[in-house]
Amino acid sequence: MLFNNGFRLSRTTHLTNSSKRPLTLRDVSEASGVSEMTVSRVLRNKGDVSAATRQKVQDAAKKLGYVPNKIAGALASQRVNLVAVIIPSLGNMVFPEVLSGISETLEGTELQPVVGVTDYLPEKEEKVLFEMLSWRPSGVIIAGLEHSEASAAMLQQAGIPVVEIMDVDGEPVDHCVGISHRRAGRKMAEAIIAQGYKRIGFMGTKMPLDHRARKRFEGFTRTLAKSGIEIADQEFYSGGSALAKGREMTEKMMARTPDLDFLYYSNDMIGAGGLLYLLEQGIDVPGKIGIAGFNGVELLDGLPRQLATMDACRRDIGVKAAEIVAALNSGQEVPEGPVVTLSPTLAVGETLRRK
Amino acid sequence: MLFNNGFRLSRTTHLTNSSKRPLTLRDVSEASGVSEMTVSRVLRNKGDVSAATRQKVQDAAKKLGYVPNKIAGALASQRVNLVAVIIPSLGNMVFPEVLSGISETLEGTELQPVVGVTDYLPEKEEKVLFEMLSWRPSGVIIAGLEHSEASAAMLQQAGIPVVEIMDVDGEPVDHCVGISHRRAGRKMAEAIIAQGYKRIGFMGTKMPLDHRARKRFEGFTRTLAKSGIEIADQEFYSGGSALAKGREMTEKMMARTPDLDFLYYSNDMIGAGGLLYLLEQGIDVPGKIGIAGFNGVELLDGLPRQLATMDACRRDIGVKAAEIVAALNSGQEVPEGPVVTLSPTLAVGETLRRK
DNA sequence: TTGAAAGCGCTAACAT
DNA sequence: ATGTTAGCGCTTTCAA
């Protein structure tokens, strides 16, 4: 280390602002010889400021390393450019994709997304929602239409735009963007029936709180029932690697009910596991047995066979929800009305076509 | 709908607080007949308040649906219980896992994580960091040791605990938790050499800004060089489904350089794609050709063969980083010192063992 | 155990 | 184009 005139330098020594007190507008004001108010205007590009003054202020702010205090700004202006985004999980890939749709769209505005995760637990949703609302965000985007009474009340009372996403089968508090999962289940059932499959097995998560999976299942079984078909076997899992679970469950089910001719998986990941297992066993897919998943995840592109699936419009949902919050926030109307229903497309792939 | 005495009820009618003005402490104070100050004390469980008063206040707060204003609270108390977590991406799975380690650990404290995403872009990192610091968080957890000068300066000046994560090959601003990616590359090279593989191909992302992948590659090639081995072929990709890319790249590389006896993939997802391709082609893995990836993702459990990989200690990194921030935040020392180096373990699996 | 006063750092509204 | 004043809704501090 260089000789330093008796000052101890270490990794934790701050050469500037070593006082530790965060800088304030006043510091910039004094350093630039411009009033606090004008400094504030420059830093926010608000109001008319002469080029010369602007320059002085910007130089001073940069030299000092001033970072504005949004807390104070928000309190004074009564505006917080944050959008609370509340989702069940980040591990599901579905939600990061929704998020990317949201952040990309908000990028064009002054709004910023802030994410909260509920782990599919209503109590946690309540906590997270309360926490986020206490920062007085400009809007809320929240997954699902099912909320505890307390959560629903908070959304109600918040007095800000609320967009419930992913699902449209229910009563939204305010606005809502998603697909009908009941209809998705029905469509898949229809496609399967149309191909002449009759002995159908179902595999899914053991999550009573995943309402969307439940609704798909309902739509699916009801439609089968109309054609006089009943689920021949079913299996539920929780936790662990979805790919491995799909493999295991498929093995178990095929051993138990060997005459199945179709397997419907509640998500693509377990569907992929099942596919890999069946191919390994030398079973003809979809000749002997057809399969399908749900979500249309990018992962599928790399599988040995293209898995039949149904796109859940994840990105689009994010984009649309963000657009609605942004519009509402700038006082505009939402022409589509309170409920925006997107249509999932069936990707027949190579595993849902009788040879 | 029920008869309602002339009041129009609709989805947007708020039965309480229809005034739209967010409730304040004062409202609770008036409703409960207790001073604002005492209401504040009750709501924060601070100071001595008689049971009777406490009850009155809580009842009033609940009945009104009061949500405290953290903005005002933070400004007055000069404390914000937020920890800024800055990561390159949410699509990578690695980062959600780190996040879950962080949030789980912070759950036991009064701190809350807030996530920002940089897309591996230094300019965006700067923006996100500035934005987050302007909310005056209690700490920062940020991925990587490479930052722009401006970012480094901000971290320096912030005057709050900073933990750089994932990587330890470099100079941290403050604290740091991660693995040595150079060493990870070296270890993998050693394992491959030990098994007698000699004609080695490499596949990875085309991301000059993914410093950790770069360091692994460096450690890998240098170690090979010491044994007189040079990478026989290499291929880089960007975008698209990693699984599909792994498949494509492997096909291309095997066509171009058929005598390869080992393929090292910079991540497990492309490794899985390569594995699926090779098995489909009836190529003996690892007899004819060995393969390995990096990360130890859960996904691998469901593959036909267990892919050799190296665990990046993602969860542990999150846990440790959060512990450090929490400790520093409550004025405690961090016994481990500023740099915590975790050791990734090699999972030999079934694809790195000569028969 | 409770209350009153002051002020956190900024911005809206109003001067000048 | 720039400055002044008065809060934003809480918490800190001090007094009762």
XYZ file of C-alpha atoms (C1' of nucleotides) in Angstrom:
742
model
C 0.000 0.000 0.000
C 1.189 3.473 -0.780
C 2.529 5.809 1.848
C -0.371 7.905 2.904
C 0.556 10.599 5.355
C -0.770 8.859 8.345
C -4.272 8.248 7.064
C -5.275 4.662 7.349
C -6.637 3.474 4.087
C -8.507 0.237 3.946
C -11.146 -1.362 1.792
C -13.750 0.245 3.910
C -12.382 3.739 3.775
C -14.558 5.991 1.703
C -12.648 8.737 0.060
C -15.684 10.897 -0.482
C -18.632 11.414 1.782
C -16.861 9.524 4.505
C -19.131 11.384 6.906
C -21.612 8.567 6.275
C -24.540 10.955 6.313
C -26.367 10.557 3.023
C -26.212 13.653 0.889
C -29.257 15.862 0.623
C -30.535 18.364 -1.867
C -29.177 21.023 0.425
C -25.651 19.702 -0.065
C -26.038 19.986 -3.805
C -27.624 23.387 -3.374
C -24.692 24.663 -1.367
C -22.094 23.098 -3.621
C -23.665 24.667 -6.686
C -24.843 27.961 -5.244
C -28.350 27.302 -6.527
C -31.482 27.156 -4.408
C -32.778 23.785 -3.263
C -35.920 24.230 -5.248
C -34.081 24.812 -8.475
C -31.773 21.917 -7.782
C -34.850 19.773 -7.331
C -36.218 20.995 -10.639
C -33.028 20.189 -12.489
C -32.788 16.728 -11.021
C -36.328 15.950 -12.070
C -36.269 17.762 -15.423
C -39.268 19.727 -14.292
C -40.014 23.325 -14.997
C -37.864 25.841 -16.804
C -34.264 26.099 -15.766
C -31.570 27.936 -17.690
C -28.941 25.811 -19.348
C -26.200 27.403 -17.280
C -27.880 26.701 -13.959
C -28.765 23.204 -15.052
C -25.147 22.511 -15.865
C -23.912 23.848 -12.550
C -26.348 21.688 -10.654
C -25.649 18.542 -12.628
C -21.928 18.961 -12.181
C -22.274 19.429 -8.458
C -24.624 16.468 -8.091
C -22.364 14.171 -10.055
C -19.224 15.318 -8.291
C -20.752 14.727 -4.886
C -22.320 11.438 -5.937
C -25.730 12.613 -4.868
C -28.512 10.029 -4.907
C -31.959 11.570 -4.449
C -34.061 10.360 -1.562
C -37.182 8.872 -3.077
C -38.710 8.421 0.328
C -38.835 12.118 0.907
C -39.809 12.791 -2.684
C -42.652 10.322 -2.540
C -43.970 11.704 0.723
C -43.910 15.245 -0.551
C -45.395 14.536 -3.949
C -47.767 11.826 -2.808
C -46.754 9.768 -5.785
C -44.827 6.507 -5.868
C -43.939 5.148 -9.269
C -43.953 1.559 -8.156
C -46.241 -1.227 -9.328
C -46.627 -4.104 -6.907
C -46.494 -7.431 -8.737
C -47.593 -10.369 -6.625
C -47.009 -13.888 -7.882
C -47.037 -17.359 -6.315
C -43.511 -18.432 -7.208
C -40.367 -17.661 -9.127
C -39.412 -21.293 -9.575
C -42.161 -21.993 -12.040
C -40.679 -20.223 -15.078
C -44.197 -19.190 -15.981
C -43.966 -16.234 -13.673
C -40.563 -14.935 -14.713
C -42.000 -14.851 -18.208
C -45.019 -12.857 -17.087
C -42.632 -10.568 -15.266
C -40.532 -9.953 -18.302
C -43.651 -8.920 -20.178
C -44.479 -6.534 -17.376
C -41.056 -4.954 -16.982
C -40.571 -4.578 -20.689
C -43.844 -2.739 -20.981
C -43.275 -0.553 -17.950
C -39.840 0.334 -19.281
C -41.626 2.740 -21.587
C -43.234 4.529 -18.662
C -42.019 6.012 -15.426
C -43.419 3.054 -13.506
C -41.288 0.323 -11.978
C -42.331 -3.194 -11.015
C -41.626 -4.533 -7.535
C -42.110 -8.240 -7.033
C -43.584 -10.116 -4.101
C -43.846 -13.910 -3.849
C -46.598 -15.800 -2.026
C -45.583 -19.469 -2.401
C -49.227 -20.192 -3.209
C -50.159 -19.436 0.418
C -53.117 -17.132 1.062
C -51.697 -16.001 4.401
C -48.453 -15.085 2.766
C -50.303 -13.303 0.014
C -52.021 -11.252 2.667
C -48.742 -10.373 4.313
C -46.996 -9.517 1.080
C -49.917 -7.462 -0.145
C -50.134 -5.512 3.103
C -46.416 -4.907 3.045
C -46.455 -3.694 -0.529
C -49.510 -1.519 -0.139
C -47.864 0.168 2.795
C -45.400 1.620 0.275
C -48.347 3.209 -1.510
C -47.643 1.865 -5.003
C -49.354 3.259 -8.090
C -50.917 -0.062 -8.965
C -51.125 -3.763 -8.204
C -50.776 -6.706 -10.543
C -51.645 -9.892 -8.737
C -51.906 -13.490 -9.893
C -55.232 -15.224 -9.579
C -58.780 -14.321 -8.735
C -58.936 -16.192 -5.458
C -57.936 -14.136 -2.447
C -58.652 -14.211 1.237
C -61.321 -11.842 2.432
C -58.704 -9.600 3.963
C -56.674 -9.500 0.752
C -59.726 -8.742 -1.317
C -60.642 -5.944 1.070
C -57.176 -4.441 0.841
C -57.257 -4.530 -2.956
C -60.675 -2.971 -2.849
C -59.695 -0.191 -0.476
C -56.326 0.579 -1.957
C -57.796 3.125 -4.297
C -55.301 2.272 -7.030
C -55.535 0.255 -10.257
C -55.640 -3.473 -9.581
C -55.134 -6.057 -12.304
C -55.635 -9.701 -11.508
C -53.799 -11.892 -13.971
C -53.501 -15.401 -15.406
C -57.106 -16.394 -14.988
C -60.480 -15.009 -16.036
C -62.764 -17.631 -14.506
C -64.154 -15.618 -11.613
C -65.024 -12.158 -10.379
C -62.205 -9.635 -10.581
C -61.911 -6.871 -8.014
C -61.126 -4.378 -10.711
C -59.399 -5.312 -13.978
C -58.328 -8.739 -15.075
C -56.186 -10.277 -17.836
C -55.755 -13.958 -18.504
C -57.050 -17.073 -20.113
C -59.927 -19.299 -19.125
C -58.319 -22.357 -17.632
C -61.604 -24.193 -17.630
C -61.817 -23.592 -21.344
C -58.192 -24.656 -21.791
C -58.984 -27.958 -20.108
C -62.055 -28.350 -22.247
C -60.192 -27.628 -25.472
C -57.553 -30.166 -24.645
C -60.191 -32.765 -23.856
C -61.901 -32.072 -27.154
C -58.671 -32.454 -29.087
C -57.928 -35.728 -27.359
C -61.407 -37.079 -27.962
C -61.247 -36.000 -31.586
C -58.193 -38.184 -32.068
C -60.085 -41.150 -30.739
C -58.221 -41.639 -27.475
C -60.433 -43.211 -24.816
C -58.448 -44.531 -21.865
C -57.075 -41.369 -20.348
C -54.787 -40.867 -17.377
C -54.114 -37.578 -15.609
C -51.071 -36.390 -13.671
C -50.682 -33.134 -11.822
C -49.574 -31.297 -8.726
C -51.010 -31.973 -5.337
C -51.775 -28.312 -4.822
C -55.262 -27.554 -3.698
C -54.294 -23.891 -3.797
C -53.299 -23.857 -7.445
C -56.711 -22.777 -8.608
C -55.741 -22.556 -12.229
C -54.561 -26.164 -12.371
C -57.772 -27.130 -10.616
C -59.920 -25.297 -13.134
C -58.142 -26.884 -16.051
C -58.753 -30.252 -14.492
C -62.413 -29.465 -14.002
C -62.862 -28.298 -17.574
C -61.039 -31.376 -18.734
C -63.002 -33.979 -16.806
C -66.356 -32.362 -17.482
C -65.784 -32.362 -21.187
C -64.681 -35.969 -21.139
C -67.776 -36.818 -19.145
C -69.970 -35.336 -21.849
C -68.525 -37.916 -24.195
C -69.060 -40.596 -21.624
C -65.407 -40.831 -20.751
C -64.085 -40.936 -17.237
C -60.457 -40.440 -16.175
C -59.100 -43.976 -16.056
C -56.299 -43.219 -13.612
C -54.739 -40.235 -11.896
C -51.716 -39.356 -9.841
C -50.589 -36.258 -7.964
C -47.182 -35.131 -6.770
C -45.618 -32.359 -4.779
C -42.078 -31.088 -4.488
C -38.966 -32.446 -6.123
C -37.750 -32.201 -9.681
C -40.794 -32.019 -11.928
C -38.989 -33.848 -14.701
C -38.134 -36.755 -12.399
C -41.633 -36.762 -10.947
C -43.158 -36.988 -14.398
C -40.969 -39.960 -15.095
C -41.809 -41.720 -11.842
C -45.520 -41.086 -11.985
C -45.694 -42.278 -15.565
C -43.888 -45.479 -14.731
C -46.173 -46.126 -11.795
C -49.325 -45.363 -13.705
C -48.410 -47.452 -16.714
C -47.695 -50.376 -14.442
C -50.990 -49.924 -12.667
C -53.168 -49.210 -15.682
C -51.396 -50.631 -18.738
C -54.251 -50.106 -21.157
C -54.119 -46.298 -21.039
C -53.905 -44.707 -24.444
C -53.437 -41.078 -23.383
C -51.694 -39.180 -20.597
C -52.592 -35.582 -19.802
C -50.051 -33.765 -17.632
C -50.927 -30.580 -15.799
C -47.640 -28.989 -16.797
C -45.020 -29.405 -19.488
C -42.213 -30.273 -17.154
C -43.789 -33.477 -15.873
C -45.024 -34.108 -19.402
C -41.433 -33.965 -20.622
C -40.404 -36.421 -17.915
C -43.177 -38.767 -18.975
C -42.210 -38.445 -22.621
C -38.588 -39.294 -21.910
C -39.654 -42.305 -19.893
C -42.019 -43.648 -22.535
C -39.480 -43.242 -25.321
C -36.850 -44.974 -23.252
C -39.199 -47.891 -22.784
C -39.540 -48.086 -26.527
C -43.211 -47.233 -26.317
C -44.630 -45.712 -29.471
C -45.685 -42.101 -28.841
C -48.252 -41.166 -30.018
C -49.043 -44.451 -31.764
C -49.566 -46.572 -28.719
C -50.077 -43.738 -26.298
C -50.578 -40.025 -26.789
C -49.496 -37.347 -24.328
C -49.972 -33.647 -23.707
C -48.870 -31.048 -21.208
C -49.713 -27.441 -20.474
C -47.935 -24.100 -20.750
C -45.929 -24.135 -23.940
C -42.602 -23.659 -22.222
C -39.582 -22.937 -24.331
C -37.837 -25.978 -22.925
C -39.971 -28.224 -25.073
C -38.175 -27.235 -28.247
C -35.267 -29.418 -27.278
C -37.138 -32.621 -26.538
C -36.890 -35.690 -28.765
C -40.539 -35.286 -29.756
C -42.491 -32.066 -29.737
C -44.874 -32.374 -26.825
C -48.486 -31.389 -27.392
C -49.315 -28.467 -25.144
C -51.349 -25.343 -24.777
C -49.773 -21.943 -24.611
C -50.792 -19.966 -21.553
C -49.965 -16.563 -23.120
C -47.668 -15.708 -20.253
C -45.764 -12.834 -21.823
C -48.889 -11.352 -23.358
C -50.622 -11.403 -20.030
C -47.744 -9.477 -18.499
C -47.685 -6.972 -21.309
C -51.418 -6.376 -21.248
C -51.581 -6.075 -17.476
C -48.779 -3.544 -17.479
C -50.462 -1.588 -20.242
C -53.640 -1.420 -18.236
C -51.899 -0.186 -15.102
C -49.957 2.370 -17.131
C -53.103 3.598 -18.864
C -55.110 3.845 -15.685
C -52.219 5.583 -14.020
C -52.149 8.306 -16.612
C -55.876 8.775 -16.356
C -56.732 6.970 -19.565
C -59.590 4.602 -20.126
C -59.037 0.926 -20.851
C -60.969 0.372 -24.080
C -61.140 -3.400 -23.681
C -63.178 -3.089 -20.513
C -62.391 -4.668 -17.173
C -61.826 -8.236 -18.352
C -59.329 -9.104 -21.066
C -59.531 -12.731 -22.144
C -56.650 -14.100 -24.159
C -56.967 -17.303 -26.149
C -54.465 -20.035 -25.536
C -53.504 -21.865 -28.696
C -53.269 -25.613 -28.856
C -49.888 -26.825 -30.079
C -50.600 -30.293 -31.357
C -46.925 -31.109 -31.591
C -46.090 -34.713 -32.330
C -47.629 -36.457 -29.360
C -51.358 -35.914 -29.888
C -51.861 -37.212 -33.383
C -52.914 -40.749 -33.989
C -50.730 -42.101 -36.731
C -78.509 -8.529 -5.749
C -80.131 -7.708 -2.454
C -82.373 -4.731 -1.984
C -80.199 -1.990 -0.689
C -82.147 1.086 0.250
C -81.256 3.113 -2.762
C -77.508 2.759 -2.516
C -76.022 1.614 -5.746
C -73.749 -1.269 -5.107
C -71.350 -2.348 -7.785
C -68.012 -4.075 -7.997
C -66.309 -0.740 -7.664
C -68.288 0.564 -4.735
C -66.233 0.743 -1.606
C -68.274 0.340 1.491
C -65.608 1.825 3.673
C -63.201 4.599 2.904
C -64.974 5.358 -0.311
C -63.441 8.822 -0.021
C -60.402 7.349 -1.781
C -58.015 9.256 0.462
C -55.717 6.750 2.090
C -56.261 6.498 5.816
C -53.766 8.064 8.169
C -52.770 7.549 11.737
C -54.958 10.482 12.538
C -58.014 8.630 11.286
C -57.231 5.740 13.585
C -56.516 8.176 16.379
C -59.892 9.843 15.996
C -61.746 6.587 15.607
C -60.186 5.186 18.749
C -59.963 8.323 20.834
C -56.283 7.717 21.428
C -53.500 10.116 20.531
C -51.657 9.633 17.260
C -48.488 8.948 19.116
C -49.963 6.140 21.125
C -51.628 4.694 18.057
C -48.238 4.671 16.405
C -46.765 2.870 19.385
C -49.427 0.204 19.332
C -49.080 -0.409 15.619
C -45.346 -0.879 15.955
C -45.385 -2.751 19.282
C -43.056 -0.140 20.661
C -43.042 1.311 24.106
C -45.429 0.575 26.904
C -49.100 0.782 26.146
C -51.855 -0.458 28.408
C -53.707 -3.518 27.223
C -56.975 -1.609 27.092
C -55.611 1.164 24.905
C -53.872 -1.353 22.683
C -57.132 -3.172 22.127
C -59.035 -0.010 21.303
C -56.431 0.992 18.761
C -56.180 -2.395 17.119
C -59.917 -2.643 16.790
C -60.166 0.750 15.202
C -57.290 0.076 12.821
C -58.752 -3.214 11.693
C -62.245 -1.843 11.313
C -61.060 1.029 9.174
C -58.707 -1.146 7.174
C -55.781 1.086 7.984
C -52.536 0.364 6.155
C -49.586 2.282 7.624
C -47.667 4.547 5.298
C -44.128 3.225 5.200
C -42.989 6.190 3.190
C -43.733 8.554 6.004
C -42.487 6.089 8.583
C -39.229 5.596 6.780
C -38.661 9.297 6.365
C -39.306 10.004 9.996
C -37.324 7.122 11.380
C -34.576 7.224 8.773
C -34.752 3.471 8.526
C -35.876 1.346 5.614
C -36.031 -2.378 6.151
C -35.393 -3.234 2.551
C -32.453 -5.126 1.104
C -31.748 -4.432 -2.552
C -30.966 -7.650 -4.420
C -29.526 -7.082 -7.869
C -29.195 -10.003 -10.263
C -28.627 -10.390 -13.993
C -31.717 -12.410 -14.844
C -34.715 -14.322 -13.583
C -34.822 -16.691 -16.530
C -31.707 -18.542 -15.508
C -33.170 -20.552 -12.596
C -29.866 -20.048 -10.823
C -30.998 -16.689 -9.562
C -34.441 -17.641 -8.328
C -32.638 -20.252 -6.259
C -30.282 -17.685 -4.803
C -33.287 -15.519 -4.118
C -35.095 -18.216 -2.259
C -32.058 -18.633 -0.023
C -32.088 -14.917 0.623
C -35.779 -14.529 1.340
C -35.900 -17.568 3.532
C -33.074 -16.211 5.633
C -34.443 -12.701 5.828
C -37.804 -14.112 6.854
C -36.324 -14.463 10.317
C -35.474 -10.770 10.479
C -37.354 -7.557 9.878
C -35.583 -7.122 6.549
C -37.252 -7.642 3.190
C -35.620 -8.349 -0.156
C -36.424 -6.237 -3.190
C -35.239 -7.540 -6.523
C -33.769 -5.682 -9.460
C -32.739 -7.273 -12.756
C -29.889 -6.084 -14.977
C -30.058 -8.416 -18.009
C -26.274 -8.692 -17.758
C -25.951 -5.073 -18.898
C -23.643 -2.768 -16.931
C -25.643 0.308 -17.896
C -28.801 -1.296 -16.664
C -27.046 -2.355 -13.497
C -26.129 1.261 -12.960
C -29.694 2.396 -13.472
C -31.181 -0.291 -11.269
C -28.644 0.313 -8.538
C -29.232 4.061 -8.565
C -32.955 3.519 -8.484
C -32.767 1.117 -5.572
C -30.304 3.173 -3.581
C -32.614 6.127 -3.903
C -35.012 4.214 -1.663
C -32.282 4.101 0.958
C -32.255 0.361 1.598
C -30.532 -1.192 4.591
C -28.194 -3.252 2.448
C -27.307 -4.398 -1.049
C -26.747 -7.909 -2.350
C -25.443 -7.776 -5.883
C -24.300 -10.469 -8.280
C -20.749 -10.364 -9.521
C -17.593 -8.457 -8.759
C -17.428 -6.581 -12.034
C -19.196 -3.234 -11.984
C -18.905 -0.008 -13.885
C -16.947 2.733 -12.183
C -20.145 4.583 -11.419
C -21.753 1.500 -9.902
C -18.718 0.757 -7.802
C -18.703 4.348 -6.591
C -22.369 4.152 -5.619
C -21.823 0.925 -3.704
C -18.841 2.513 -2.009
C -20.674 5.690 -1.042
C -23.930 4.130 -0.032
C -22.751 3.708 3.520
C -24.674 0.456 3.923
C -23.636 -3.209 3.952
C -22.832 -4.472 0.461
C -22.455 -8.157 -0.355
C -21.281 -9.177 -3.790
C -22.324 -12.732 -4.571
C -21.715 -15.738 -6.808
C -18.053 -15.115 -7.443
C -14.946 -14.602 -5.327
C -12.355 -14.129 -8.075
C -11.763 -10.409 -7.702
C -11.803 -7.469 -5.327
C -15.038 -6.987 -3.434
C -16.219 -3.514 -2.495
C -17.176 -4.722 0.942
C -18.278 -8.291 1.658
C -18.460 -11.150 -0.785
C -19.889 -14.693 -0.897
C -19.459 -17.162 -3.700
C -17.373 -19.796 -5.343
C -14.228 -19.456 -7.411
C -15.326 -20.045 -10.968
C -11.754 -20.270 -12.130
C -11.233 -23.056 -9.672
C -14.489 -24.721 -10.756
C -13.225 -24.755 -14.341
C -9.919 -26.122 -13.175
C -11.506 -28.888 -11.109
C -13.629 -30.002 -13.988
C -10.630 -30.050 -16.304
C -8.704 -32.143 -13.788
C -11.543 -34.630 -13.481
C -11.805 -34.948 -17.232
C -8.057 -35.400 -17.659
C -8.002 -37.963 -14.873
C -10.469 -40.076 -16.814
C -8.184 -40.038 -19.791
C -10.284 -37.912 -22.128
C -8.134 -35.970 -24.592
C -10.132 -34.541 -27.484
C -12.292 -31.996 -25.755
C -14.965 -29.727 -27.175
C -16.515 -26.742 -25.394
C -19.948 -25.174 -25.752
C -21.226 -22.097 -24.022
C -23.049 -18.784 -24.222
C -21.903 -15.948 -26.395
C -21.962 -13.556 -23.481
C -18.853 -11.493 -23.014
C -20.535 -9.966 -19.986
C -21.077 -13.225 -18.165
C -17.852 -12.976 -16.230
C -18.424 -16.125 -14.261
C -18.795 -18.274 -17.383
C -15.679 -16.595 -18.731
C -13.685 -17.378 -15.610
C -14.749 -20.992 -15.652
C -13.651 -21.216 -19.249
C -10.310 -19.662 -18.413
C -9.697 -21.991 -15.504
C -10.699 -24.879 -17.703
C -8.478 -24.127 -20.681
C -5.475 -23.199 -18.573
C -5.610 -26.445 -16.708
C -5.939 -28.414 -19.912
C -2.976 -26.504 -21.305
C -0.834 -27.588 -18.385
C -1.422 -31.149 -19.515
C -0.655 -30.191 -23.061
C -4.268 -30.316 -24.136
C -5.951 -27.680 -26.207
C -9.697 -27.306 -26.756
C -10.306 -29.243 -29.970
C -13.476 -27.392 -30.928
C -15.804 -24.804 -29.498
C -19.169 -23.262 -30.177
C -21.125 -20.372 -28.671
C -24.790 -19.539 -28.763
C -27.144 -16.818 -27.666
C -30.876 -16.709 -27.169
C -33.415 -19.414 -27.806
C -34.219 -22.542 -25.883
C -31.040 -23.713 -24.187
C -32.085 -27.337 -24.487
C -32.572 -27.012 -28.247
C -29.347 -25.048 -28.593
C -27.405 -27.746 -26.805
C -28.830 -30.271 -29.193
C -28.042 -28.225 -32.303
C -24.562 -27.251 -31.246
C -23.714 -30.813 -30.366
C -24.894 -32.074 -33.714
C -22.901 -29.438 -35.528
C -19.783 -30.007 -33.504
C -19.878 -33.772 -33.809
C -20.233 -33.444 -37.553
C -17.343 -31.024 -37.719
C -15.021 -32.770 -35.282
C -16.081 -36.403 -35.076
C -13.117 -37.585 -33.054
C -14.061 -35.628 -29.908
C -14.189 -37.776 -26.806
C -15.512 -35.178 -24.360
C -17.934 -32.262 -24.413
C -17.904 -29.610 -21.689
C -21.006 -27.442 -21.573
C -21.042 -24.120 -19.749
C -24.446 -24.879 -18.271
C -26.575 -27.900 -17.513
C -29.413 -26.968 -19.812
C -27.356 -27.118 -22.995
C -25.604 -30.164 -21.536
C -28.986 -31.871 -21.206
C -29.783 -31.005 -24.819
C -26.468 -32.492 -25.897
C -27.058 -35.605 -23.835
C -30.483 -36.182 -25.351
C -29.061 -35.755 -28.833
C -26.163 -38.143 -28.290
C -28.374 -40.834 -26.776
C -30.822 -40.491 -29.636
C -27.983 -41.045 -32.074
C -27.163 -44.231 -30.244
C -23.810 -42.848 -29.185
C -22.366 -44.463 -26.089
C -22.192 -41.921 -23.254
C -19.737 -41.910 -21.535
C -18.082 -44.829 -23.295
C -17.496 -43.202 -26.632
C -17.883 -39.658 -25.446
C -18.097 -38.121 -22.000
C -20.007 -34.957 -21.173
C -20.385 -32.513 -18.303
C -22.303 -29.354 -17.539
C -22.310 -26.776 -14.794
C -24.706 -25.729 -12.045
C -26.265 -28.837 -10.641
C -29.817 -27.870 -11.528
C -32.640 -29.933 -10.180
C -33.880 -30.615 -13.662
C -31.072 -33.084 -14.192
C -32.655 -35.660 -11.922
C -35.129 -36.542 -14.607
C -32.717 -37.100 -17.471
C -32.058 -40.574 -18.909
C -28.471 -40.423 -17.613
C -27.261 -38.399 -14.682
C -25.242 -35.581 -16.193
C -21.864 -34.820 -14.633
C -21.929 -31.305 -13.250
C -20.639 -29.023 -10.578
C -22.905 -27.523 -7.974
C -22.677 -23.747 -7.792
C -23.969 -23.560 -4.194
C -26.711 -21.211 -5.249
C -28.984 -21.518 -2.226
C -26.094 -21.424 0.215
C -24.796 -18.271 -1.365
C -28.164 -16.638 -0.892
C -28.426 -17.780 2.704
C -24.935 -16.641 3.608
C -25.281 -13.284 1.908
C -28.535 -12.619 3.706
C -26.994 -13.629 7.012
C -24.179 -11.177 6.483
C -26.496 -8.304 5.676
C -28.666 -9.150 8.649
C -25.683 -9.349 10.974
C -24.154 -6.094 9.759
C -27.533 -4.467 9.996
C -27.877 -5.317 13.646
C -24.394 -4.083 14.346
C -22.797 -7.491 14.617
C -19.441 -8.535 13.254
C -19.128 -11.092 10.493
C -16.774 -13.690 11.935
C -15.846 -15.177 8.551
C -14.308 -11.921 7.401
C -15.131 -10.049 4.231
C -14.794 -12.930 1.769
C -16.704 -16.181 2.159
C -15.627 -18.827 -0.323
C -17.894 -21.816 -0.772
C -16.684 -25.016 -2.392
C -18.627 -26.382 -5.316
C -18.797 -30.155 -5.353
C -18.244 -32.193 -8.445
C -21.121 -34.527 -9.220
C -19.572 -37.172 -11.390
C -22.927 -38.550 -12.391
C -22.904 -41.126 -15.152
C -21.402 -39.164 -17.992
C -17.847 -38.555 -16.822
C -16.677 -42.040 -16.007
C -14.861 -44.077 -18.585
C -16.361 -47.500 -18.550
C -48.341 5.209 30.401
C -49.554 9.025 27.496
C -49.193 13.409 24.844
C -47.132 17.692 22.321
C -43.844 19.598 19.436
C -40.400 19.365 16.015
C -38.685 17.766 11.837
C -37.135 13.708 8.467
C -35.871 15.535 2.835
C -38.319 16.563 -0.457
C -42.036 18.971 -3.701
C -46.634 21.743 -4.629
C -48.128 26.102 -4.783
C -47.345 30.378 -4.795
C -44.452 34.441 -4.978
C -41.015 37.279 -7.363
C -36.235 31.665 -14.500
C -35.705 31.322 -9.628
C -36.867 31.583 -4.681
C -40.025 31.076 -0.436
C -43.280 28.755 2.348
C -45.792 25.113 3.987
C -46.603 20.790 4.508
C -46.595 15.205 3.069
C -47.555 11.225 7.541
C -45.037 9.527 10.337
C -41.385 8.940 14.526
C -38.102 11.016 17.729
C -37.559 13.457 21.698
C -38.981 15.446 25.521
C -42.451 16.692 28.852
C -46.347 15.496 31.790
